């Protein structure tokens, strides 16, 4: 059984293992034990509400309860850029025109901004390669929207996700080569690591502050602006299907897009509903063979802040007034019959 | 004898020939006859002291072989760079990108669009027939302007600027332009250069990028070209350097070529100028070569001649020299060592 729950101290080893396998480009999960420990500490404080909610960072894990193994991680940063400085480039348009000469030239121009300051970020998504099946990725990613749906006061009304930009197998990012690297001698992978360890702002101090005319960058760099790494294409498509849009904000290092949505416009928030749980004893055997049904499954959360849980149930569990929850799942969700759950279809209903 | 004098309409055809002959392009000397004729008209009125031009005078002098009447070179002065309009340059500056945590200090060169040189006195349109390149007559046509400016300081700004032709290869490819201007003007260097000679400068304001330009983002060839003179302009640069001009922090917006600047009063020629009354002699023997000019603006003349300078404020010159300078007994001349 796959369950989403808040991270805790006991997950340290699993987290270290995951961090070793992320590869370059996942700045939020650097392979650095001290940093991972502080990440866990901060998440625990966040769920316990012992730190200012503006500085909270919620980290959830996906646990395989049979294997007793943490196989995925995801997070929500309550408000970015309130401690350090949050930077993005915004792609803007400069028009130079001369009617006398019949020239009308549009030049994409990158402006360094702090425009996303104060917004909430869904981040840190990583799933063990062995578990990239059976809708685990969707469960991991979308579980956060149920958290946002129940606790809007803890977050900004706008949420965004930074998507990993284009880089090759050796960690070379064309955007970095054409821009960041010109301003200080550091490999992309090193810059990427440092930004994960110490935050981006201190590297941003070295980045150009004046607007950058895009034609000054190499063709390769221009081509990857706002584009995601091929491994991230499905994640982007998923978020876009949930209502996230690309509005021209890109990462200052690799040029990958930051895509945004208003929380109340996210499909999984908008379409989610509250319904009472009905704990049932082994309703129907749900085993691995039932997986095709997962396509029609629903996310259900227990609506608890500090003991937040999410799991998938088949569509057939959703009744007129109740949601059927098998006893074993009820235990993992920490609920009893009569508790109010929040549910939403895993995918947008076909219309 | 080779004489520098104000240009006249009769020089039109020969100036045109010179402008086309010049392999290092002189964009401030138009190759189009009507534009050239307009410049000669303004120059004639400027030398004549036309009050309607007050503040924006433009002078164009020619180097003439008085025997053959051939025009062998040109040199121009704009009283006021931009001639009443904004005068564009890139100002080179440096931004230090520093991170305490990373222990990094990077000096990043940046080009800022600037109008700061607007209104300074601009030396321009220096050309010389290729046969005379490298001779003392190149110095004559170039430095004649300093004799004019040095004698009539009130007519000019106290700072002089000279734009030096930037790097451009034989095929007309300009690396600085291709890396900068081309993106915004959507045309090649030759076309932009052509427009800049014949059109008002409004199009520059309309098309030029207004944000600072980080030099490290330009092509390597363009980075090298910033403030680098065209190889053909080297000799002139050296002469100007000896004179006291220095490569400032300004570069041309089109080709990235350097801009030389100097205070009038700091220039060697100006500092060494002497004025004396003349005594015309049948003949004079020996002496040292000087650049000599008369004391007139409207009838300005400058030549190379031999003088024996002595104590007192009277100096002897021979009749040929007096004739070339258009001076007679008791007039004063101004001279500086060649």
Coordinates of C-alpha atoms in Angstrom, one line a residue, chain A:
Chain A
X1 CA 0.0 0.0 0.0
X2 CA 1.3 3.4 -1.0
X3 CA 0.8 6.2 1.5
X4 CA 1.8 9.9 1.6
X5 CA 2.7 11.1 5.0
X6 CA 4.9 13.9 6.6
X7 CA 8.6 13.2 6.7
X8 CA 10.1 12.4 10.1
X9 CA 13.4 11.7 11.8
X10 CA 13.3 8.0 11.0
X11 CA 13.4 8.8 7.3
X12 CA 16.9 10.1 7.3
X13 CA 18.6 7.0 5.8
X14 CA 16.0 6.6 3.1
X15 CA 16.3 10.3 2.2
X16 CA 20.1 10.0 2.0
X17 CA 19.6 7.0 -0.3
X18 CA 17.2 8.9 -2.5
X19 CA 19.5 12.0 -2.6
X20 CA 22.3 9.8 -4.0
X21 CA 20.2 8.9 -7.0
X22 CA 18.6 12.1 -8.1
X23 CA 21.4 13.3 -10.4
X24 CA 22.2 16.8 -11.5
X25 CA 19.4 19.3 -11.8
X26 CA 17.4 18.4 -8.7
X27 CA 18.7 21.2 -6.5
X28 CA 16.2 20.6 -3.8
X29 CA 17.7 17.3 -2.9
X30 CA 21.5 17.6 -2.7
X31 CA 23.5 14.7 -1.6
X32 CA 24.6 16.3 1.6
X33 CA 23.6 14.6 4.9
X34 CA 23.8 17.8 7.1
X35 CA 21.5 19.5 4.7
X36 CA 19.1 16.6 4.5
X37 CA 19.0 16.5 8.3
X38 CA 18.1 20.1 8.5
X39 CA 15.5 19.6 5.8
X40 CA 13.8 17.0 8.0
X41 CA 14.1 19.1 11.1
X42 CA 12.5 22.1 9.4
X43 CA 9.7 19.9 8.1
X44 CA 9.0 18.5 11.5
X45 CA 8.9 22.0 13.0
X46 CA 6.6 23.1 10.1
X47 CA 4.1 20.3 10.7
X48 CA 4.3 20.9 14.5
X49 CA 3.8 24.6 13.8
X50 CA 6.7 25.5 16.0
X51 CA 8.1 27.9 13.3
X52 CA 6.5 30.9 11.7
X53 CA 4.2 29.6 9.0
X54 CA 5.8 32.0 6.5
X55 CA 9.1 30.1 6.9
X56 CA 7.5 26.6 6.9
X57 CA 8.6 24.0 4.5
X58 CA 6.5 20.9 4.4
X59 CA 8.1 17.7 3.2
X60 CA 6.1 14.6 2.5
X61 CA 7.3 11.1 1.7
X62 CA 5.7 8.3 -0.2
X63 CA 6.0 5.1 1.8
X64 CA 5.5 1.5 0.5
X65 CA 3.9 0.1 3.7
X66 CA 4.4 -3.5 2.8
X67 CA 8.1 -3.0 2.1
X68 CA 8.3 -0.4 4.9
X69 CA 10.3 1.8 2.6
X70 CA 10.3 5.4 1.7
X71 CA 10.4 5.6 -2.1
X72 CA 9.5 9.2 -2.9
X73 CA 9.5 12.7 -1.6
X74 CA 7.8 15.9 -2.3
X75 CA 7.5 19.3 -0.6
X76 CA 5.7 22.6 -0.4
X77 CA 7.6 25.7 0.6
X78 CA 5.1 28.0 2.3
X79 CA 6.6 31.3 1.0
X80 CA 9.8 31.6 -1.0
X81 CA 12.2 34.5 -0.8
X82 CA 11.4 35.7 2.7
X83 CA 14.7 34.7 4.3
X84 CA 17.1 34.9 1.3
X85 CA 16.3 36.5 -2.0
X86 CA 14.4 34.6 -4.6
X87 CA 15.5 35.2 -8.2
X88 CA 14.0 34.4 -11.6
X89 CA 14.4 35.8 -15.0
X90 CA 11.3 37.0 -16.6
X91 CA 11.2 36.8 -20.4
X92 CA 10.0 40.1 -21.6
X93 CA 9.8 41.7 -25.1
X94 CA 11.7 44.8 -26.2
X95 CA 10.5 46.4 -29.4
X96 CA 12.8 48.7 -31.4
X97 CA 11.2 50.2 -34.4
X98 CA 12.0 52.9 -37.0
X99 CA 9.2 53.7 -39.4
X100 CA 11.8 55.8 -41.4
X101 CA 13.9 52.7 -42.1
X102 CA 11.0 50.2 -42.0
X103 CA 12.6 48.2 -39.2
X104 CA 10.4 46.7 -36.5
X105 CA 12.4 44.3 -34.3
X106 CA 11.2 42.4 -31.3
X107 CA 13.9 41.2 -28.9
X108 CA 13.2 38.8 -26.1
X109 CA 14.8 40.2 -23.0
X110 CA 15.5 38.6 -19.7
X111 CA 14.8 40.7 -16.6
X112 CA 16.1 39.6 -13.3
X113 CA 13.2 39.7 -10.9
X114 CA 12.1 38.8 -7.4
X115 CA 8.5 38.6 -8.6
X116 CA 7.8 35.2 -7.1
X117 CA 8.7 36.3 -3.6
X118 CA 6.1 35.3 -1.1
X119 CA 4.5 32.7 -3.4
X120 CA 4.2 29.1 -2.4
X121 CA 6.3 26.5 -4.2
X122 CA 5.7 22.9 -4.8
X123 CA 9.1 21.4 -5.0
X124 CA 11.5 18.6 -4.1
X125 CA 9.6 16.0 -6.1
X126 CA 11.6 12.8 -6.5
X127 CA 10.5 9.2 -7.0
X128 CA 12.6 6.1 -6.8
X129 CA 13.0 4.8 -10.4
X130 CA 11.6 1.4 -9.4
X131 CA 8.4 3.0 -8.3
X132 CA 7.7 5.1 -11.4
X133 CA 4.6 3.1 -12.2
X134 CA 1.0 2.6 -11.0
X135 CA 0.3 6.3 -10.7
X136 CA 2.8 6.6 -7.8
X137 CA 4.2 9.8 -9.4
X138 CA 0.7 11.3 -9.6
X139 CA -0.1 10.3 -6.1
X140 CA 3.1 11.9 -4.9
X141 CA 2.7 15.1 -6.8
X142 CA -1.0 15.7 -6.4
X143 CA -1.3 14.8 -2.8
X144 CA 0.1 18.3 -2.1
X145 CA -2.9 19.9 -3.7
X146 CA -5.2 18.3 -1.1
X147 CA -3.0 19.8 1.6
X148 CA -3.3 23.2 -0.1
X149 CA -7.0 22.7 -0.4
X150 CA -7.5 22.1 3.3
X151 CA -5.0 24.7 4.7
X152 CA -5.1 27.7 2.3
X153 CA -4.3 30.1 5.2
X154 CA -0.9 28.5 5.6
X155 CA 0.1 29.4 2.0
X156 CA 0.1 32.1 -0.7
X157 CA -2.8 32.2 -3.0
X158 CA -0.4 31.6 -5.8
X159 CA 1.7 28.5 -6.1
X160 CA 4.4 27.7 -8.6
X161 CA 6.8 24.9 -9.5
X162 CA 10.3 25.3 -10.9
X163 CA 10.9 22.7 -13.6
X164 CA 14.3 21.3 -14.3
X165 CA 15.8 22.8 -17.4
X166 CA 17.7 21.3 -20.2
X167 CA 21.1 19.8 -19.4
X168 CA 23.0 16.8 -20.9
X169 CA 24.2 13.6 -19.3
X170 CA 27.4 15.3 -18.2
X171 CA 25.5 18.1 -16.5
X172 CA 26.2 20.7 -19.1
X173 CA 23.4 23.2 -19.4
X174 CA 23.5 25.3 -22.6
X175 CA 21.8 28.2 -20.8
X176 CA 24.4 28.1 -18.0
X177 CA 27.3 27.9 -20.5
X178 CA 26.0 31.0 -22.3
X179 CA 25.1 33.1 -19.4
X180 CA 25.9 32.2 -15.8
X181 CA 29.3 30.7 -16.6
X182 CA 30.4 34.0 -18.3
X183 CA 30.1 35.7 -14.9
X184 CA 32.0 33.3 -12.8
X185 CA 34.0 30.2 -13.4
X186 CA 31.9 27.4 -12.0
X187 CA 30.5 24.3 -13.6
X188 CA 26.8 24.0 -13.8
X189 CA 26.8 20.9 -11.6
X190 CA 28.9 22.8 -9.0
X191 CA 26.7 25.8 -9.1
X192 CA 23.7 23.6 -8.9
X193 CA 25.0 21.8 -5.8
X194 CA 26.0 25.1 -4.1
X195 CA 22.6 26.5 -4.7
X196 CA 21.0 23.5 -3.2
X197 CA 23.3 23.7 -0.1
X198 CA 23.3 27.4 0.5
X199 CA 20.4 28.7 -1.5
X200 CA 20.5 30.4 -4.8
X201 CA 20.8 34.0 -3.6
X202 CA 24.5 34.0 -3.0
X203 CA 25.2 32.7 -6.4
X204 CA 22.7 35.2 -7.8
X205 CA 24.9 37.9 -6.3
X206 CA 27.3 37.1 -9.0
X207 CA 24.8 37.0 -11.8
X208 CA 24.1 40.0 -14.1
X209 CA 21.5 42.4 -12.7
X210 CA 20.8 44.3 -15.9
X211 CA 18.4 42.9 -18.4
X212 CA 19.9 40.5 -20.9
X213 CA 19.0 40.6 -24.5
X214 CA 18.4 37.0 -25.5
X215 CA 20.1 37.3 -28.9
X216 CA 23.4 37.8 -27.0
X217 CA 23.2 34.1 -25.9
X218 CA 24.2 31.2 -28.1
X219 CA 21.6 29.6 -30.3
X220 CA 21.7 26.5 -28.1
X221 CA 20.9 28.6 -25.0
X222 CA 18.2 30.5 -26.7
X223 CA 16.6 27.2 -27.7
X224 CA 16.3 25.9 -24.2
X225 CA 14.8 29.0 -22.5
X226 CA 11.6 27.9 -20.8
X227 CA 12.1 24.3 -21.9
X228 CA 12.3 21.4 -19.5
X229 CA 14.7 18.5 -19.3
X230 CA 13.3 15.5 -21.3
X231 CA 12.8 13.6 -18.0
X232 CA 10.7 16.4 -16.7
X233 CA 8.3 16.6 -19.7
X234 CA 5.7 14.4 -18.1
X235 CA 5.8 16.3 -14.8
X236 CA 5.3 19.6 -16.7
X237 CA 2.4 18.1 -18.6
X238 CA 0.9 16.8 -15.4
X239 CA 1.1 20.2 -13.7
X240 CA -0.3 22.0 -16.8
X241 CA -3.2 19.6 -16.8
X242 CA -3.9 20.7 -13.3
X243 CA -4.0 24.3 -14.4
X244 CA -0.4 25.5 -14.1
X245 CA 0.7 28.0 -16.7
X246 CA 4.1 29.2 -18.0
X247 CA 4.1 33.0 -17.7
X248 CA 7.7 33.7 -18.7
X249 CA 9.5 33.1 -15.4
X250 CA 12.6 31.0 -15.8
X251 CA 15.4 29.7 -13.6
X252 CA 18.4 31.9 -13.6
X253 CA 20.8 28.9 -13.9
X254 CA 19.4 26.5 -16.4
X255 CA 16.6 28.5 -18.0
X256 CA 13.9 25.9 -17.0
X257 CA 10.4 27.3 -16.6
X258 CA 8.6 28.2 -13.4
X259 CA 5.0 27.5 -13.9
X260 CA 2.3 29.0 -11.8
X261 CA -1.3 28.6 -10.7
X262 CA -3.7 30.2 -8.3
X263 CA -4.4 27.6 -5.6
X264 CA -8.2 27.9 -6.1
X265 CA -7.7 27.3 -9.8
X266 CA -5.8 24.1 -9.5
X267 CA -8.1 21.3 -10.7
X268 CA -7.4 19.0 -7.8
X269 CA -8.3 21.7 -5.4
X270 CA -11.3 23.0 -7.3
X271 CA -12.8 19.6 -7.9
X272 CA -12.0 18.1 -4.6
X273 CA -14.9 17.4 -2.2
X274 CA -15.4 16.4 1.4
X275 CA -17.1 13.2 2.3
X276 CA -17.5 10.9 5.2
X277 CA -15.4 7.8 5.5
X278 CA -17.0 4.4 5.8
X279 CA -14.6 1.8 7.0
X280 CA -15.3 -1.5 5.3
X281 CA -13.9 -4.9 6.0
X282 CA -12.1 -6.2 2.9
X283 CA -14.6 -4.9 0.4
X284 CA -13.2 -6.5 -2.6
X285 CA -9.8 -7.9 -3.0
X286 CA -7.6 -5.1 -4.3
X287 CA -4.4 -6.6 -5.4
X288 CA -1.8 -5.8 -7.9
X289 CA -4.0 -7.2 -10.7
X290 CA -6.4 -4.4 -10.1
X291 CA -3.9 -1.8 -11.3
X292 CA -5.7 -0.9 -14.5
X293 CA -8.4 0.5 -12.3
X294 CA -6.0 2.9 -10.8
X295 CA -6.5 5.0 -13.8
X296 CA -9.9 5.9 -12.4
X297 CA -8.7 6.1 -8.9
X298 CA -9.2 8.9 -6.4
X299 CA -6.9 10.7 -4.0
X300 CA -8.2 10.7 -0.5
X301 CA -6.7 12.6 2.4
X302 CA -7.4 12.5 6.1
X303 CA -7.4 16.3 6.3
X304 CA -5.1 16.3 9.2
X305 CA -2.4 19.0 9.3
X306 CA 0.3 17.4 11.4
X307 CA -0.6 13.8 10.6
X308 CA -1.5 14.4 7.0
X309 CA -2.1 11.2 5.0
X310 CA -3.1 10.6 1.4
X311 CA -3.7 7.3 -0.5
X312 CA -5.4 6.2 -3.7
X313 CA -8.7 4.4 -3.7
X314 CA -10.6 3.0 -6.7
X315 CA -13.4 5.1 -8.2
X316 CA -15.8 2.4 -7.1
X317 CA -15.1 3.4 -3.4
X318 CA -16.7 6.8 -3.9
X319 CA -20.3 6.5 -2.9
X320 CA -23.1 9.0 -2.9
X321 CA -22.5 10.1 0.8
X322 CA -19.5 8.1 1.8
X323 CA -16.1 6.8 0.8
X324 CA -15.4 3.2 1.3
X325 CA -12.1 2.7 3.0
X326 CA -10.8 -0.8 3.7
X327 CA -9.9 -1.4 7.3
X328 CA -6.2 -1.7 6.6
X329 CA -6.1 1.5 4.7
X330 CA -8.1 3.2 7.4
X331 CA -5.4 2.3 9.8
X332 CA -2.7 3.9 7.6
X333 CA -4.9 6.9 7.0
X334 CA -5.5 7.1 10.8
X335 CA -9.2 7.5 10.4
X336 CA -12.5 5.9 11.6
X337 CA -15.9 5.7 10.0
X338 CA -17.5 9.1 10.0
X339 CA -14.4 11.1 9.7
X340 CA -14.6 13.7 6.9
X341 CA -12.1 13.0 4.1
X342 CA -11.2 15.1 1.1
X343 CA -11.1 13.3 -2.2
X344 CA -10.5 14.2 -5.8
X345 CA -10.2 12.1 -9.0
X346 CA -6.6 11.5 -9.8
X347 CA -7.0 12.7 -13.3
X348 CA -9.2 15.3 -14.9
X349 CA -12.6 13.6 -15.8
X350 CA -12.8 13.0 -19.5
X351 CA -15.3 15.3 -21.0

